[in-house]
PDB file of C-alpha atoms in Angstrom:
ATOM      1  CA  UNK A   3       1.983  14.360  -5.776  1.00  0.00           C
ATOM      2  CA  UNK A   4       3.440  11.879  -3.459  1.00  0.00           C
ATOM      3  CA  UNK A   5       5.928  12.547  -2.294  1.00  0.00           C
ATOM      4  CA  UNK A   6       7.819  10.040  -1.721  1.00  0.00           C
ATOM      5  CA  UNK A   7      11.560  10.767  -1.622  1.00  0.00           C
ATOM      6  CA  UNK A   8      12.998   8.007  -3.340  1.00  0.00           C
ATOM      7  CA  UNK A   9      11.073   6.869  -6.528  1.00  0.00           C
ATOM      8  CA  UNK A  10      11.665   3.179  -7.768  1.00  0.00           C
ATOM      9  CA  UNK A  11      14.010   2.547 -10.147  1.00  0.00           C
ATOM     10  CA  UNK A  12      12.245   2.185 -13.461  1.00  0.00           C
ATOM     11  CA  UNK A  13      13.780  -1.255 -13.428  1.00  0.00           C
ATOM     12  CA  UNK A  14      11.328  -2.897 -11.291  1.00  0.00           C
ATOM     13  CA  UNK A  15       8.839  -3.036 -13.569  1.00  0.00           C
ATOM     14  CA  UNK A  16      10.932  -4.915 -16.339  1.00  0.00           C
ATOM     15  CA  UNK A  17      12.083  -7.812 -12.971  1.00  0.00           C
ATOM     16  CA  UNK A  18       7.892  -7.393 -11.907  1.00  0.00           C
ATOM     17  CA  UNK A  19       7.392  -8.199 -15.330  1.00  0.00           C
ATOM     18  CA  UNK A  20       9.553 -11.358 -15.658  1.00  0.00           C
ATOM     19  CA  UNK A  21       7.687 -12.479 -12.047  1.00  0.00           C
ATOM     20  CA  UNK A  22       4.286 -11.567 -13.177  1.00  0.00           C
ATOM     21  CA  UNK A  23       3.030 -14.372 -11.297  1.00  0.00           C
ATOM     22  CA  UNK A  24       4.705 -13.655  -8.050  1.00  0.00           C
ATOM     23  CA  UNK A  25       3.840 -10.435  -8.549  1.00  0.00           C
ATOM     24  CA  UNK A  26       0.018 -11.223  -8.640  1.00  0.00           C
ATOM     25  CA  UNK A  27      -0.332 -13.640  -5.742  1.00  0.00           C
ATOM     26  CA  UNK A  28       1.616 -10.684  -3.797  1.00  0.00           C
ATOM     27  CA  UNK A  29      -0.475  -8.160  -4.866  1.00  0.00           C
ATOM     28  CA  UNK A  30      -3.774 -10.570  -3.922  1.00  0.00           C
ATOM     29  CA  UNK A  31      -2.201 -10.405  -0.064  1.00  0.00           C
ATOM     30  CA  UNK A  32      -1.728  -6.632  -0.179  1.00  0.00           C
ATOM     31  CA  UNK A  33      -5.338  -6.292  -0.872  1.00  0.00           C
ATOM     32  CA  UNK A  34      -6.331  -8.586   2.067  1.00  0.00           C
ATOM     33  CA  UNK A  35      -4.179  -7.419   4.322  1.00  0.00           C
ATOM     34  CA  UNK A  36      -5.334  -3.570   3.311  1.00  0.00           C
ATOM     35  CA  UNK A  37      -8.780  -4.975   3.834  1.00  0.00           C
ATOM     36  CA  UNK A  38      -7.649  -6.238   7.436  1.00  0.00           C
ATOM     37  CA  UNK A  39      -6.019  -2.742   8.178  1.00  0.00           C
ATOM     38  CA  UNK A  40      -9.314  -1.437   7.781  1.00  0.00           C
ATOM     39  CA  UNK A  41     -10.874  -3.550   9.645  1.00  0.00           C
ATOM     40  CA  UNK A  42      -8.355  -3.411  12.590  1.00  0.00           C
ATOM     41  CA  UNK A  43      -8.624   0.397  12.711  1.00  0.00           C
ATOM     42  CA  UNK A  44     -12.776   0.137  13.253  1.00  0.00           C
ATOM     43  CA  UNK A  45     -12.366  -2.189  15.934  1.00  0.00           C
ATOM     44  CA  UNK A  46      -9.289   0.330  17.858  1.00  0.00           C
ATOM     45  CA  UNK A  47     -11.205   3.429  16.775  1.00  0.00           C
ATOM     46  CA  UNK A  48     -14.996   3.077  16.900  1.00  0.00           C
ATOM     47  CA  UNK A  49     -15.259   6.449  18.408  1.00  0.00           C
ATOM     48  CA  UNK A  50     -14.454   7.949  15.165  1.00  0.00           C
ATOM     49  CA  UNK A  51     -17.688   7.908  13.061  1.00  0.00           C
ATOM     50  CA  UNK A  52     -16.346   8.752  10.269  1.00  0.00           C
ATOM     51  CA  UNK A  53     -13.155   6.862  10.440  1.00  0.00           C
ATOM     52  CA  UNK A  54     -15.137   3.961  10.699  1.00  0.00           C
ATOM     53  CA  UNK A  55     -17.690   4.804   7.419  1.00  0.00           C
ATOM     54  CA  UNK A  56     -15.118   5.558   5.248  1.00  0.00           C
ATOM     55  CA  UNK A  57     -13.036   2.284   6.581  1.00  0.00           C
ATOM     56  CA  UNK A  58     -16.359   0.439   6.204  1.00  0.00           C
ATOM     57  CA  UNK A  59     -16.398   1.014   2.246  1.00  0.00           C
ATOM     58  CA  UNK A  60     -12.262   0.340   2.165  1.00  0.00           C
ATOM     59  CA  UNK A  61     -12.967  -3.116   3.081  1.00  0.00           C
ATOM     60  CA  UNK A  62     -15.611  -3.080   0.630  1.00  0.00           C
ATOM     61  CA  UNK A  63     -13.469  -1.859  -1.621  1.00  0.00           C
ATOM     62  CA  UNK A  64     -10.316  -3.773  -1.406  1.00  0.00           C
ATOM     63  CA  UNK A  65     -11.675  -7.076  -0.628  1.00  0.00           C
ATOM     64  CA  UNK A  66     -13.280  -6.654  -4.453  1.00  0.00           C
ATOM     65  CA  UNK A  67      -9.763  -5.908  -5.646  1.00  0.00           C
ATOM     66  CA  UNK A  68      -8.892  -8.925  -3.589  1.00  0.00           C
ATOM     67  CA  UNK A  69     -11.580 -10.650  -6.098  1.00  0.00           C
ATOM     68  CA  UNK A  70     -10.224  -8.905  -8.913  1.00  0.00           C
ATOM     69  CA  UNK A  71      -6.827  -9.889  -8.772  1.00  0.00           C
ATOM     70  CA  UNK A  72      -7.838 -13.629  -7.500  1.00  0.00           C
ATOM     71  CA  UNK A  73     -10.280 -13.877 -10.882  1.00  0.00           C
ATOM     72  CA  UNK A  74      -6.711 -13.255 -13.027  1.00  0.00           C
ATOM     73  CA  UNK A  75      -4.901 -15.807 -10.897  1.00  0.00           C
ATOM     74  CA  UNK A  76      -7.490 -18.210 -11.887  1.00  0.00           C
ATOM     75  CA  UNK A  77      -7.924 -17.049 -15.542  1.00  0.00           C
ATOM     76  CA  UNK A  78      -3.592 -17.783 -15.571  1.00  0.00           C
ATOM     77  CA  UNK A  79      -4.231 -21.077 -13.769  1.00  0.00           C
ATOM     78  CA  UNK A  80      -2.231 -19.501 -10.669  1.00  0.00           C
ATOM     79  CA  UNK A  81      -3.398 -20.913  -7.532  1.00  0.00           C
ATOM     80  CA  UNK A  82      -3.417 -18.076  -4.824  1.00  0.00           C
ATOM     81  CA  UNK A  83      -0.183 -19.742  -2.704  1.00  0.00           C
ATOM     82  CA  UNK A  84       0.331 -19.117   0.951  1.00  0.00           C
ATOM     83  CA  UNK A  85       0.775 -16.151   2.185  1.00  0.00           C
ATOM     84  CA  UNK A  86       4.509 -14.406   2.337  1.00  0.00           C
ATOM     85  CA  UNK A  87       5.499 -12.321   4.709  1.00  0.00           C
ATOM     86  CA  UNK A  88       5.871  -8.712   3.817  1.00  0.00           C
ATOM     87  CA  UNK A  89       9.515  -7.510   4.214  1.00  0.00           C
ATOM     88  CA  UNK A  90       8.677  -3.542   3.197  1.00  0.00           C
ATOM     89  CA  UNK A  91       5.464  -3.821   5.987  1.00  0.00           C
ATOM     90  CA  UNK A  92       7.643  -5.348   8.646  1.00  0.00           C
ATOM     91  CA  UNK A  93      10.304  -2.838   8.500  1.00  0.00           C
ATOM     92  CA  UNK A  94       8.297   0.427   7.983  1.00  0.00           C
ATOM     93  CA  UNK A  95       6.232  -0.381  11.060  1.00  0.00           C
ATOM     94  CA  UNK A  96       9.458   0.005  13.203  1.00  0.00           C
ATOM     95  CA  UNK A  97       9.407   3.619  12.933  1.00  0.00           C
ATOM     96  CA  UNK A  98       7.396   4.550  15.502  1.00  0.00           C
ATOM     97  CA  UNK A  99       7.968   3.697  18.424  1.00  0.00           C
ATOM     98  CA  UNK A 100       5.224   1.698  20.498  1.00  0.00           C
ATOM     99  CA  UNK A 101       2.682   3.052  22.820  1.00  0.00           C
ATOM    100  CA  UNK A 102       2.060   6.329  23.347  1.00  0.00           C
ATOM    101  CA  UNK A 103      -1.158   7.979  23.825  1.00  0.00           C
ATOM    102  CA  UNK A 104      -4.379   6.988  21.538  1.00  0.00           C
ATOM    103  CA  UNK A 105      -4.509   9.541  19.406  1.00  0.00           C
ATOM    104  CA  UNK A 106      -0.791   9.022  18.626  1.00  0.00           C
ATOM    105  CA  UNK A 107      -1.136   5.576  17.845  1.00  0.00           C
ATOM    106  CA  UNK A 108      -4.088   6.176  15.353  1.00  0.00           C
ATOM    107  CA  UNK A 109      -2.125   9.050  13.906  1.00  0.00           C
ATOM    108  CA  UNK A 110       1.079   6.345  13.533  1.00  0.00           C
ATOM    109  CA  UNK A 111      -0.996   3.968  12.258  1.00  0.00           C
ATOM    110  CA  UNK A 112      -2.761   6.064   9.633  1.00  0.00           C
ATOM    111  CA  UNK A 113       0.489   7.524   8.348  1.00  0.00           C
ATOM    112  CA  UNK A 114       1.704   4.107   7.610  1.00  0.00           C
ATOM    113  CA  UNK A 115      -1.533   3.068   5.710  1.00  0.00           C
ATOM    114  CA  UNK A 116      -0.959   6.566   3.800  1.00  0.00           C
ATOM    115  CA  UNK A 117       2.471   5.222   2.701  1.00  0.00           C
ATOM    116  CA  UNK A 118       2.064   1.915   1.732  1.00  0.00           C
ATOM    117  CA  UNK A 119      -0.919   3.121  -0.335  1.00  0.00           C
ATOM    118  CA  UNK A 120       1.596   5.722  -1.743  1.00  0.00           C
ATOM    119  CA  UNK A 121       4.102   3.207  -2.528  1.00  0.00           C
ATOM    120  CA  UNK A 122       1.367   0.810  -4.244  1.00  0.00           C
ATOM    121  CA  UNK A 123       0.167   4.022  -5.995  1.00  0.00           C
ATOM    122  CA  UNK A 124       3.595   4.628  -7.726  1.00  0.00           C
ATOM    123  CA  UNK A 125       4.416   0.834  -8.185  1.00  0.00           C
ATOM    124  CA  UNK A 126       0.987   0.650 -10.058  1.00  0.00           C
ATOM    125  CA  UNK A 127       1.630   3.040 -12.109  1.00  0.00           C
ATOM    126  CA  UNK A 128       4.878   1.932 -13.437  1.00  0.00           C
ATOM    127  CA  UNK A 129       2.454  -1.125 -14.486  1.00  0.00           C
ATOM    128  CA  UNK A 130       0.459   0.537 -15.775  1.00  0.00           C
ATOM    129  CA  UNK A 131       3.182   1.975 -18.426  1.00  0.00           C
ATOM    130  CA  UNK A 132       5.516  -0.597 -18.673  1.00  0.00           C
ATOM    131  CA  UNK A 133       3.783  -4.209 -19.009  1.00  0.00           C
ATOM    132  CA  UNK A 134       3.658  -5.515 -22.430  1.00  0.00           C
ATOM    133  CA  UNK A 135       0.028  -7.366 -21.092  1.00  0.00           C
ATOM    134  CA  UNK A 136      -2.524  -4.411 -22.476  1.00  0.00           C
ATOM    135  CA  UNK A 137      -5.281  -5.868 -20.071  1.00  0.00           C
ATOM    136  CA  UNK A 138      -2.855  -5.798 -16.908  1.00  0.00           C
ATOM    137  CA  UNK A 139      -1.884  -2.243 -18.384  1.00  0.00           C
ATOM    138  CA  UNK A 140      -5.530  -1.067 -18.009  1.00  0.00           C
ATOM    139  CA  UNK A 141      -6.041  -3.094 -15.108  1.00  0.00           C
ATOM    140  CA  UNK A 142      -3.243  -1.790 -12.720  1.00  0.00           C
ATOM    141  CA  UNK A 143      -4.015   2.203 -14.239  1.00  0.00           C
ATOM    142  CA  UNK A 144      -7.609   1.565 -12.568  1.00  0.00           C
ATOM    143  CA  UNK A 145      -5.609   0.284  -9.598  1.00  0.00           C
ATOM    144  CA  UNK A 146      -2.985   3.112  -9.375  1.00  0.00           C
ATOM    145  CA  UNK A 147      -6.099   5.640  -8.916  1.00  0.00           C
ATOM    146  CA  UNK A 148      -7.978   3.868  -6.070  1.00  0.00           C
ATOM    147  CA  UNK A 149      -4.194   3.742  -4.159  1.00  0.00           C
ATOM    148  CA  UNK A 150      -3.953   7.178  -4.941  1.00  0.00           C
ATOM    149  CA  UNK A 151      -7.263   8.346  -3.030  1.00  0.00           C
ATOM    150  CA  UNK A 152      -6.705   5.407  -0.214  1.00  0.00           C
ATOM    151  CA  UNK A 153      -3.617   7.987   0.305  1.00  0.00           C
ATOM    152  CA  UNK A 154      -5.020  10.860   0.361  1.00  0.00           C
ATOM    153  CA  UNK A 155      -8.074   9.395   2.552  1.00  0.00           C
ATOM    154  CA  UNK A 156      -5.524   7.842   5.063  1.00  0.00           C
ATOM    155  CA  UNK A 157      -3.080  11.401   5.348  1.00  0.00           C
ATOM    156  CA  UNK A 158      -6.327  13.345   5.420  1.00  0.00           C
ATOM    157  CA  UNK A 159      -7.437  11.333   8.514  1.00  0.00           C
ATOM    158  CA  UNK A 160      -4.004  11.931  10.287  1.00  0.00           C
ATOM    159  CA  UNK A 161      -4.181  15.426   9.974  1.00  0.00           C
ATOM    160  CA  UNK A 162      -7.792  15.779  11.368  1.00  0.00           C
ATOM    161  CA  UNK A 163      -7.345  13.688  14.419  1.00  0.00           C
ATOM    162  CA  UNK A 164      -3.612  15.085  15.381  1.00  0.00           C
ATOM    163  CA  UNK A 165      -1.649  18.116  15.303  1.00  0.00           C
ATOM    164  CA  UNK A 166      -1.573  18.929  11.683  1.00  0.00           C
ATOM    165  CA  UNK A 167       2.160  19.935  12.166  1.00  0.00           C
ATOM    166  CA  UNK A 168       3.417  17.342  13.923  1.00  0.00           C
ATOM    167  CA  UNK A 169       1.711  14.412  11.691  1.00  0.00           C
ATOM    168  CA  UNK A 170       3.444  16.605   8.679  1.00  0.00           C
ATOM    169  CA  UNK A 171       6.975  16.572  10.421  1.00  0.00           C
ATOM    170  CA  UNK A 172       6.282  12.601  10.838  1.00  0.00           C
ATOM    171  CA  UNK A 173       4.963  12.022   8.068  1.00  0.00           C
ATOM    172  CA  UNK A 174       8.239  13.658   6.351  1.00  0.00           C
ATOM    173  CA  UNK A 175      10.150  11.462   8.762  1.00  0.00           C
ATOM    174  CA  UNK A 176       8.553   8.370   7.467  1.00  0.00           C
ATOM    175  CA  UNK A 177       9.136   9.241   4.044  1.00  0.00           C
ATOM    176  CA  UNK A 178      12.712   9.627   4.492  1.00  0.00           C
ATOM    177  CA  UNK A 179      12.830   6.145   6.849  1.00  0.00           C
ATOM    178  CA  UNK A 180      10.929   4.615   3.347  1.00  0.00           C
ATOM    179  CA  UNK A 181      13.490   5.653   1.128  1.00  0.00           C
ATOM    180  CA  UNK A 182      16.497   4.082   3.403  1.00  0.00           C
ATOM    181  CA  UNK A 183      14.290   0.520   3.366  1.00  0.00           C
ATOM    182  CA  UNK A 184      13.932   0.648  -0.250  1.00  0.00           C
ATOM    183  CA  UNK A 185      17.934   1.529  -0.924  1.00  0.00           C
ATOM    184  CA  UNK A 186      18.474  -2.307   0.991  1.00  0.00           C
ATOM    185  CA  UNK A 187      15.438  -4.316  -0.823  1.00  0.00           C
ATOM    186  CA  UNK A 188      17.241  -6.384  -3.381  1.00  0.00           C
ATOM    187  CA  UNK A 189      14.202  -8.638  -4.233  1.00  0.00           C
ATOM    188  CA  UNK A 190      11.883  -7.472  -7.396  1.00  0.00           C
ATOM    189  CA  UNK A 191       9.409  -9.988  -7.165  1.00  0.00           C
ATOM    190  CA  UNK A 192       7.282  -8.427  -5.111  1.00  0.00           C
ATOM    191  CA  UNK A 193       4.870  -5.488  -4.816  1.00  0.00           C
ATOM    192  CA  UNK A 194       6.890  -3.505  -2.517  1.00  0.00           C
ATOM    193  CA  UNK A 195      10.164  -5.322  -3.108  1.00  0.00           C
ATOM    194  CA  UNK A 196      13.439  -3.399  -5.057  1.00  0.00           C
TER     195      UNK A 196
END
């Protein structure tokens, strides 16, 4: 349903496992910063009224998943950390390349929201099967659905406001640019990591 070309190697989850708490205070950030993508596109794109509702309840909806996953930091006496940067993030967003017209860059910018919730998606999942913690089971299977319709939402957008084929031929561009980034991440300990 994904499709994402390269699927993670069913070994992360056993290295996410052994980081647990790196893995939390990670996935804290992803929710913030997926709170401040949302954000970001309603202040580029207020033209698009519904863009900007359903990006209006994403920030809603992540920042309490921000609150979520901060309330089992504190339950594991994990203080939240500083922030680290996001290798995955930094090197997907080289795809495209800068500028362009606005429509492009919304379409660009959507498509990378639609992968990174993709990615989560699958990474949650794997969670969601393979931690020994029944509660952080249950918790990251409620998880691995939201990501799934954040996808959906986010390569549904791209195809209404752009060419439907061309966002499909760069969206299977992207994919294949995702699975190249993951074949060089050597570090488990994050969300998007190995």
């Amino acid at each position: 349903m994904l499709g994402l070309k390269l699927p993670t190697d069913p070994r992360w989850a056993n290295i996410a496992e052994k980081n647990i708490d790196e893995i939390l205070i990670d996935h804290a950030y992803c929710e913030q910063k997926a709170a401040s993508t949302a954000i970001s596109l309603i202040v580029s794109f207020p033209e698009y009224t519904d863009l900007v509702t359903a990006m209006t309840e994403l920030v809603q909806e992540e920042m309490s998943h921000f609150k979520m996953v901060h309330d089992l930091l504190k339950e594991k006496n994990i203080p939240l950390g500083r922030d680290r940067k996001d290798d995955y993030v930094a090197k997907l967003v080289t795809f495209f390349p800068k500028g362009g017209s606005r429509q492009t860059q919304l379409a660009h910018r959507l498509l990378y929201a639609a992968l990174i919730e993709a990615r989560s998606c699958e990474r949650f999942r794997l969670l969601s099967e393979e931690l020994s913690d029944e509660k952080l089971r249950r918790f990251y299977r409620k998880l691995m659905i939201s990501e799934a319709n954040h996808y959906t939402m986010f390569l549904g957008f791209a195809r209404q406001y752009h060419n439907v084929d061309e966002v499909n031929q760069k969206w299977s561009d992207l994919l294949d640019y995702e699975a190249k980034i993951l074949e060089s991440f050597q570090d488990g300990a994050s969300v998007h990591g190995w």
